[in-house]
Short mmCIF file of C-alpha atoms in Angstrom, two decimals:
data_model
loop_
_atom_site.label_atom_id
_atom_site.label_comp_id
_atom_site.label_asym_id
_atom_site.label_seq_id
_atom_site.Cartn_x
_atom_site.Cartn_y
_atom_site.Cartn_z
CA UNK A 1 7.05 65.21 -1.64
CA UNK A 2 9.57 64.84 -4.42
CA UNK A 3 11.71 67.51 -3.24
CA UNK A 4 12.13 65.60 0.32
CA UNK A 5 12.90 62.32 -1.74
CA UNK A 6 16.11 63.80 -3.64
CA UNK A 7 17.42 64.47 -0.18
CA UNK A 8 17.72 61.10 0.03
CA UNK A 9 21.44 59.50 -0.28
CA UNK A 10 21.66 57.01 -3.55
CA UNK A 11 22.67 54.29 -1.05
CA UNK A 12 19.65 54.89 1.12
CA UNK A 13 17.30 54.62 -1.98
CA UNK A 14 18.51 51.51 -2.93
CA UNK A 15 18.43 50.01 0.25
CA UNK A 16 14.86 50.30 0.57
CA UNK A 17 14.35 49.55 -3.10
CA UNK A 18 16.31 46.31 -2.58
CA UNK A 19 13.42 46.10 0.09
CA UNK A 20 10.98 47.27 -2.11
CA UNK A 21 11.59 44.09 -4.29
CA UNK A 22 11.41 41.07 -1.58
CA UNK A 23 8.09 42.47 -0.92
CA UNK A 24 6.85 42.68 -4.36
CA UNK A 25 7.55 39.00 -4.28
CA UNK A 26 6.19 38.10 -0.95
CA UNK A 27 2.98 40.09 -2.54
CA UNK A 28 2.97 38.19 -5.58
CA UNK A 29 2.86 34.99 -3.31
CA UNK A 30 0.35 36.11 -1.99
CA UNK A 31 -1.72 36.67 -4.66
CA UNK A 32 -1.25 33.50 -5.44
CA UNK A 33 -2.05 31.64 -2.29
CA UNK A 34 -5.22 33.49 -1.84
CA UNK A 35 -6.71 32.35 -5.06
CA UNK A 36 -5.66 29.06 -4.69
CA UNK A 37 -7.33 29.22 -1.12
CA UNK A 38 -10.51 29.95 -2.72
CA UNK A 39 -10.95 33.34 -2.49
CA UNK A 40 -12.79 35.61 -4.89
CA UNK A 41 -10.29 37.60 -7.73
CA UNK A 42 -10.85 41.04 -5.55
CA UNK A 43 -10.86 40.12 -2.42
CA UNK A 44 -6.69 39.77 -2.21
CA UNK A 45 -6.08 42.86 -3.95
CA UNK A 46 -9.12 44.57 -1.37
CA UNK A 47 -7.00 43.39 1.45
CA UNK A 48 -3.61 44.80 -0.02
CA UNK A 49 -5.00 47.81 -0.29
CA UNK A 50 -7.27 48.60 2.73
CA UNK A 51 -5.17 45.92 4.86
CA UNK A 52 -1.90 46.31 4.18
CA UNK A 53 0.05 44.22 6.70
CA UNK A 54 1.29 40.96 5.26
CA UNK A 55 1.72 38.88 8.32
CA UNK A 56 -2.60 39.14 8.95
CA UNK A 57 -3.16 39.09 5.23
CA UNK A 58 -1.62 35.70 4.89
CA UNK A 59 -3.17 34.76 8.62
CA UNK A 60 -7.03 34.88 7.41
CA UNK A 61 -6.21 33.52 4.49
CA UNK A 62 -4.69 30.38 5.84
CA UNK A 63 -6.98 30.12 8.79
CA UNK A 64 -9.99 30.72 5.78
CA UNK A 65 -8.37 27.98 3.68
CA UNK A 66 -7.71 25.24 6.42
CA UNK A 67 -11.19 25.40 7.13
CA UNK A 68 -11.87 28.04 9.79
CA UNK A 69 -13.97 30.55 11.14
CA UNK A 70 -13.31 33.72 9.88
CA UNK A 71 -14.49 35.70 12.77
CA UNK A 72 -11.45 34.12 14.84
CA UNK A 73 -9.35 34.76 11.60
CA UNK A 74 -10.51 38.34 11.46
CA UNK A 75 -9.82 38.76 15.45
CA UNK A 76 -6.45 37.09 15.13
CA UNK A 77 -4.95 39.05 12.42
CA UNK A 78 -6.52 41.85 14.41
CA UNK A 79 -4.39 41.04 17.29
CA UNK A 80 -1.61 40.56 15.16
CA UNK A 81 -2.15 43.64 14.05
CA UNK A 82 -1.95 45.44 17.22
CA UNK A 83 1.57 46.55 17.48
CA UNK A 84 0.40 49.08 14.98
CA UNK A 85 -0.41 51.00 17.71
CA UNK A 86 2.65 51.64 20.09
CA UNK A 87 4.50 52.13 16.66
CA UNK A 88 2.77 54.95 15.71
CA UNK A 89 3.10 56.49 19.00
CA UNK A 90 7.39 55.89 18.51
CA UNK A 91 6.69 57.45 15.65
CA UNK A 92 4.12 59.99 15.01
CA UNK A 93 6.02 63.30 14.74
CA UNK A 94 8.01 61.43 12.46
CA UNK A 95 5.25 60.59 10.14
CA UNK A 96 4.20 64.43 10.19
CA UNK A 97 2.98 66.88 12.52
CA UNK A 98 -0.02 67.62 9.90
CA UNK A 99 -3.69 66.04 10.41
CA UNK A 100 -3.75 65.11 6.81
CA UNK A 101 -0.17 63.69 6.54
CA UNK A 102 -1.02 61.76 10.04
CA UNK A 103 -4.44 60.27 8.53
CA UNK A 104 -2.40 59.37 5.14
CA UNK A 105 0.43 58.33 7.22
CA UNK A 106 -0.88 55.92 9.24
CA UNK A 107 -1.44 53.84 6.93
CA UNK A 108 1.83 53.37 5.39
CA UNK A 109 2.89 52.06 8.72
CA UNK A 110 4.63 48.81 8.48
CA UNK A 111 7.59 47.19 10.46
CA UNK A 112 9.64 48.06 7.54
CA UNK A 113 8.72 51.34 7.50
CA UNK A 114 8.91 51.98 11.34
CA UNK A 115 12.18 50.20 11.31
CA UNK A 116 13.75 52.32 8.37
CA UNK A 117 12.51 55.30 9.86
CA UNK A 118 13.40 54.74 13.14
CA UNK A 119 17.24 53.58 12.35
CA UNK A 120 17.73 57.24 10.54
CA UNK A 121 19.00 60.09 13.25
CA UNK A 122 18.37 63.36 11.23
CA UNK A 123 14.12 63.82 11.74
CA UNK A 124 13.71 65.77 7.95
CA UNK A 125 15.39 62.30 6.63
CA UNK A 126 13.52 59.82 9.06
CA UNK A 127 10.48 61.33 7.37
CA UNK A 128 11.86 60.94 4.14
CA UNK A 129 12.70 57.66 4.32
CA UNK A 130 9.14 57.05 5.73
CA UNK A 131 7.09 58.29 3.21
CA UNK A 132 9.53 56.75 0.51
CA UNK A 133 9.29 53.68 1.68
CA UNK A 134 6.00 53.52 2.60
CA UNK A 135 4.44 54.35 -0.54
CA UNK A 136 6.88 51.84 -2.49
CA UNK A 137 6.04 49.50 -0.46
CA UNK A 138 2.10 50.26 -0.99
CA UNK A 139 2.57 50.46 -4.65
CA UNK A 140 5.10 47.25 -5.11
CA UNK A 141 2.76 45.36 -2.54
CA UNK A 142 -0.26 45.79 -4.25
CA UNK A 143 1.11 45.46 -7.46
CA UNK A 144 2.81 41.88 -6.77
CA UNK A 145 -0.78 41.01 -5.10
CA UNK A 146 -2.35 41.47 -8.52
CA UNK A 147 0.64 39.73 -10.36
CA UNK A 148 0.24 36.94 -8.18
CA UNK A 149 -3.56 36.68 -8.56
CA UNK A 150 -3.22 36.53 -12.10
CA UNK A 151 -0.15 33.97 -12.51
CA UNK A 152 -1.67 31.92 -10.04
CA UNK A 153 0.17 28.09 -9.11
CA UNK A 154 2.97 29.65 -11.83
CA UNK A 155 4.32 31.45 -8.41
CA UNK A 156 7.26 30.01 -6.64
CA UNK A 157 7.73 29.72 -3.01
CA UNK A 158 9.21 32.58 -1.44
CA UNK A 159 11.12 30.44 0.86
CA UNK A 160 12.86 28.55 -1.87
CA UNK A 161 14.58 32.02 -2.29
CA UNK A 162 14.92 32.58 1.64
CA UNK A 163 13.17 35.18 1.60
CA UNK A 164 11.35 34.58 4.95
CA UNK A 165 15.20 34.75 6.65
CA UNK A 166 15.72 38.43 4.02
CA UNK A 167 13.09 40.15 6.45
CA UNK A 168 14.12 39.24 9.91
CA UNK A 169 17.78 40.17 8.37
CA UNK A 170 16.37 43.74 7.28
CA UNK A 171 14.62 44.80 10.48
CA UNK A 172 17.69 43.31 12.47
CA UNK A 173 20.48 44.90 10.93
CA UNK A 174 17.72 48.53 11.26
CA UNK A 175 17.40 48.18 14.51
CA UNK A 176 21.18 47.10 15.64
CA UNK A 177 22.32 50.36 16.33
CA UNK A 178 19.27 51.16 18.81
CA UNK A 179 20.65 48.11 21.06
CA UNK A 180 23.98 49.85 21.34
CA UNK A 181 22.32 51.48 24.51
CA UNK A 182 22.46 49.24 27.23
CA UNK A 183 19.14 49.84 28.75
CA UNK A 184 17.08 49.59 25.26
CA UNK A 185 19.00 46.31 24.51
CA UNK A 186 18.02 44.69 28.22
CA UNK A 187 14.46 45.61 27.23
CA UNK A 188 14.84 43.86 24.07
CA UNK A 189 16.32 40.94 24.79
CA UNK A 190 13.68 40.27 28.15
CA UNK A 191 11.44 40.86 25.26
CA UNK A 192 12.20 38.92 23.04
CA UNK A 193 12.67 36.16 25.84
CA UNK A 194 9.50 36.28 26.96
CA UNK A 195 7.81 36.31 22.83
CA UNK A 196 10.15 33.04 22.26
CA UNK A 197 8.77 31.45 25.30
CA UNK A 198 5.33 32.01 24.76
CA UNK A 199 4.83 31.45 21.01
CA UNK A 200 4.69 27.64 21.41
CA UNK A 201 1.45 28.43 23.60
CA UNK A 202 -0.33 31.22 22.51
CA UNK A 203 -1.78 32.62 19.14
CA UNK A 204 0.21 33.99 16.90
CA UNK A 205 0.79 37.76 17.39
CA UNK A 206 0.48 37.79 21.28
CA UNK A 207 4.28 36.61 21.93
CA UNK A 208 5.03 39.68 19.95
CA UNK A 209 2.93 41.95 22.23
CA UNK A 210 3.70 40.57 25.25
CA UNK A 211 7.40 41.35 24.60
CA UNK A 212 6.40 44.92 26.16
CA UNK A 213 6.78 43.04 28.88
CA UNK A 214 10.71 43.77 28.56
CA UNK A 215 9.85 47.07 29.67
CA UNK A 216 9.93 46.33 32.94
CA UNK A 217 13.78 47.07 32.84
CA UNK A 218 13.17 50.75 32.15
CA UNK A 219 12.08 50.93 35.71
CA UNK A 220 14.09 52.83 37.81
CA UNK A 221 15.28 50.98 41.11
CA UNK A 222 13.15 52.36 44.15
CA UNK A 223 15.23 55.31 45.97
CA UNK A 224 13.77 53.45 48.99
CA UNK A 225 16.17 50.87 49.16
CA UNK A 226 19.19 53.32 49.69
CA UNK A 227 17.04 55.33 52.36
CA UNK A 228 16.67 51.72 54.26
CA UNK A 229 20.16 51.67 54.17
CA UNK A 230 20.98 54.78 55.53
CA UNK A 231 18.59 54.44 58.38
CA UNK B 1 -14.04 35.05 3.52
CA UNK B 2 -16.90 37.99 3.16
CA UNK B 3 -16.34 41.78 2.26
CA UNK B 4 -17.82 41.98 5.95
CA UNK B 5 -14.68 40.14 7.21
CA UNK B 6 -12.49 42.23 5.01
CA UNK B 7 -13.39 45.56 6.08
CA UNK B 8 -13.76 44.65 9.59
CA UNK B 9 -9.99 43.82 9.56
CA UNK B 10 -8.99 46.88 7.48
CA UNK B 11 -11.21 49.26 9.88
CA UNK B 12 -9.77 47.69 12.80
CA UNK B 13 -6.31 47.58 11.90
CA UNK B 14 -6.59 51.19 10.22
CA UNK B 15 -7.50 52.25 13.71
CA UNK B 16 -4.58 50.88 15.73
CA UNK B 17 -2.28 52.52 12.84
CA UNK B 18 -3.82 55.77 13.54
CA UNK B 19 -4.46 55.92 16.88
CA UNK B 20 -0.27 56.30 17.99
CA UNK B 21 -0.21 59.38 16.33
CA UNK B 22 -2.81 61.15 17.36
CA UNK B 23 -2.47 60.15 20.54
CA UNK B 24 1.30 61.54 20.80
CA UNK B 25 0.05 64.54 19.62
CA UNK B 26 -2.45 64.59 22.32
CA UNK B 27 0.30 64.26 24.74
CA UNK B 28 2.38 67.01 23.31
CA UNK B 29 -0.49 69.36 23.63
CA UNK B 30 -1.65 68.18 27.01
CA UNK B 31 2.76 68.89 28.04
CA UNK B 32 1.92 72.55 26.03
CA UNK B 33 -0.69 73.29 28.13
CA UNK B 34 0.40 72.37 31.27
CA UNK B 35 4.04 74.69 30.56
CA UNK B 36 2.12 77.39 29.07
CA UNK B 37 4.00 77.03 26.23
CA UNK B 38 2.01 76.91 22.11
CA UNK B 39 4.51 74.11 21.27
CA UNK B 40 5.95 71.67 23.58
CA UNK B 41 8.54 68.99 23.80
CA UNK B 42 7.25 65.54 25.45
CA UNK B 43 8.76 64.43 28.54
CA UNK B 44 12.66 62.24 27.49
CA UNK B 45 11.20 59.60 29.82
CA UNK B 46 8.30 59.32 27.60
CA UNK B 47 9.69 59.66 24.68
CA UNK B 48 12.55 57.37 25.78
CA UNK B 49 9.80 54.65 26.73
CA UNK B 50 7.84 55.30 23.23
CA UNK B 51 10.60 54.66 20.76
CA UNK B 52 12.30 51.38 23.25
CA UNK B 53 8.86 49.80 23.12
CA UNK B 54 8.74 50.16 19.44
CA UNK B 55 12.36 48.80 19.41
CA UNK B 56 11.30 45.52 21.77
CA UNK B 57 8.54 44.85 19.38
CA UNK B 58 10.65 44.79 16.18
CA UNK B 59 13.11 43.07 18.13
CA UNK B 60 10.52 40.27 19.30
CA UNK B 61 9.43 39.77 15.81
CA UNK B 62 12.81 39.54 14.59
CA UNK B 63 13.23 36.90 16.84
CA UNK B 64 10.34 34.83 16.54
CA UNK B 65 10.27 35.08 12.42
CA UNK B 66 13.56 33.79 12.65
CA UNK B 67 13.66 31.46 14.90
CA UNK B 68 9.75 29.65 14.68
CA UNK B 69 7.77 28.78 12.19
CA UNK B 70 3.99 28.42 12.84
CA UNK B 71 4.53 28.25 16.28
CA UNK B 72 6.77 25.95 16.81
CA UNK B 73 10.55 26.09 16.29
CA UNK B 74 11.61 26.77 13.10
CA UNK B 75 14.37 24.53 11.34
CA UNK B 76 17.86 25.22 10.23
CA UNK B 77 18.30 27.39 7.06
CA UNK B 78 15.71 30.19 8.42
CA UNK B 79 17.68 30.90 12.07
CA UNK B 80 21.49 30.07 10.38
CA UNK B 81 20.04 32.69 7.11
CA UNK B 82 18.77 35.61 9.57
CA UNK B 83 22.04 34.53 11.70
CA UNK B 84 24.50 35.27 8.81
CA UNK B 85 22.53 38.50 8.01
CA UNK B 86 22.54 39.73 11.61
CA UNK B 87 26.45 39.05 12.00
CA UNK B 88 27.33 41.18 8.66
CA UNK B 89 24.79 44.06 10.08
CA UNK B 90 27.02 44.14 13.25
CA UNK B 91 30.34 43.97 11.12
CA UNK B 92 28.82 47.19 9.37
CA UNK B 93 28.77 45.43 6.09
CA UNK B 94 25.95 47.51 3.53
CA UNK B 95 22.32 46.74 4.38
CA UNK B 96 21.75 45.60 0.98
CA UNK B 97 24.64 42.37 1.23
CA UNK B 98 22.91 41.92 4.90
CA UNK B 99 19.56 41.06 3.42
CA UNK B 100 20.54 39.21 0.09
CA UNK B 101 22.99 36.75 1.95
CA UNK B 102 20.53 36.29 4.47
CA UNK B 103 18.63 34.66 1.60
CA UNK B 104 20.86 33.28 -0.07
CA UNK B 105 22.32 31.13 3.18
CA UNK B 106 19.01 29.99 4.07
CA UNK B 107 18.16 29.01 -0.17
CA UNK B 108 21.29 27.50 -0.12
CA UNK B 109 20.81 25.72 3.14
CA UNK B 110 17.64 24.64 2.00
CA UNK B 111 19.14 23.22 -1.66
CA UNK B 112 21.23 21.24 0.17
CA UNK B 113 18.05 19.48 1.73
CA UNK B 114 18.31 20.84 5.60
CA UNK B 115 15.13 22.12 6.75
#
């Protein structure tokens, strides 16, 4: 795995290291919110590890701490969760081709990850840049969690650094040059129309998948309508 | 929050993580089969539809982490933050300046006491 690494430009290394390091934070935050939420030393570190999505570890443990079930909790961050899915179809040869590398794979897939992965044209270095960032990620993510659980209230807000605005930034500027193409940015931005419109009314994580939605654009229009003319 | 609850979410989302894959690869042995072929490329429609659905998705979380905060809309510094990022991504400026003066607008914004 090493060798595939040191095909990777400088540049592209630090990239996702600067990466790397907002998440390291966001997972020290972490840490620190779930103890103060009440939860057990081990249980944020057991959700870094076998979890490993921010967005639903931060989910059950605000909808835990305000007071709620956890079985919605659990079946929110689920749903939150489920864009998992049509990412690894974008990208499963890119992961590997390899039942192992798939089962280890999968689980390195975050939107970073998919995003990094996805901007890269050559498939050896989409891989690369994959399994780099991936396991950083895992590693700085789970690392931070435990810093965090252990420093406790010490933490300081992410968002008093901005980081919450540093992520949307990242996955934006990786995904830029896919919206070049006209018909990928029309499904996009229907997308993201319709997520926008429904997030005031719906739990969180459904706007996201209803985006798909923006598919609809792919459609070709029916041959029909040109026959009708004709005749 | 139980070790119940915790490995029900990590089983759960562990399986949608896994299931893309395997399911492409089921596809691309399904197109082998059917061309008689041992290896076989997937359909460009399909493919085409694959990666552009991944792209909405990213693009619809972009757009709702920047611009909406626990469901509602979100205030200033996070949307003008992401904004300043976005603009340098499209003036090809390095992605590292994209994502540390997106933070940096939105701290800034936010020292300054907008919201």
């Amino acid at each position: 795995m090493r060798s595939i690494w040191r095909t990777l430009p400088p540049a592209l290394q630090r990239d996702m290291l600067a990466l790397a390091g907002a998440l390291a934070v966001i997972g020290m935050s972490f840490g620190a919110i779930a103890v103060a939420s009440g939860l057990d030393w081990w249980m944020p570190s057991a959700l870094s590890v076998l979890v490993f999505a921010g967005g639903s570890q931060f989910m059950v443990v605000g909808v835990v701490a305000a007071g709620g079930g956890i079985v919605a909790a659990v079946l929110g961050a689920l749903v939150l969760n489920a864009r998992h899915l049509p990412f690894g179809l974008a990208i499963g040869d890119i992961i590997g081709r390899g039942k192992l590398a798939r089962l280890v794979g999968s689980h390195l897939m975050i939107d970073e990850s998919v995003a990094f992965a996805m901007a890269q044209k050559d498939p050896a270095r989409a891989r690369a840049v994959f399994w780099f960032l991936g396991t950083t990620a895992f590693a700085v993510w789970n690392l931070g969690t435990i810093v965090g659980v252990l420093a406790g209230q010490g933490i300081a807000d992410p968002k008093a650094f901005g980081l919450d605005a540093a992520f949307p930034a990242a996955l934006l500027a990786l995904v830029l040059p896919a919206l070049k193409d006209t018909r990928t940015r029309n499904a996009a931005l229907l997308g993201a129309a319709i997520a926008l419109a429904t997030t005031p009314f719906l739990p969180a994580g459904l706007p996201v998948l209803l985006a798909l939605g923006g598919l609809v654009v792919l459609i070709p229009a029916p041959r029909q309508t040109a026959e009708e003319v004709s005749v | 929050m139980t070790i119940t609850a915790i490995l029900v979410l990590a089983v759960g989302t562990y399986a949608f993580r896994v299931a893309g894959p395997f399911l492409r690869a089921r596809m691309v042995k399904a197109a082998a089969r059917r061309g008689g072929a041992t290896t076989a490329e997937l359909p460009p429609r399909l493919t085409e539809l694959m990666s552009t659905a991944a792209t909405v998705l990213l693009v619809a979380l972009v757009a709702t982490a920047a611009l909406t905060d626990g469901g509602s809309f979100a205030g200033v510094a996070l949307p003008a933050g992401v904004f300043a990022g976005g603009v340098l991504a499209w003036r090809k400026v390095p992605f590292v300046v994209v994502v540390i003066v997106a933070a940096v607008v939105a701290a800034g914004l936010r020292l300054l006491g907008m919201p």
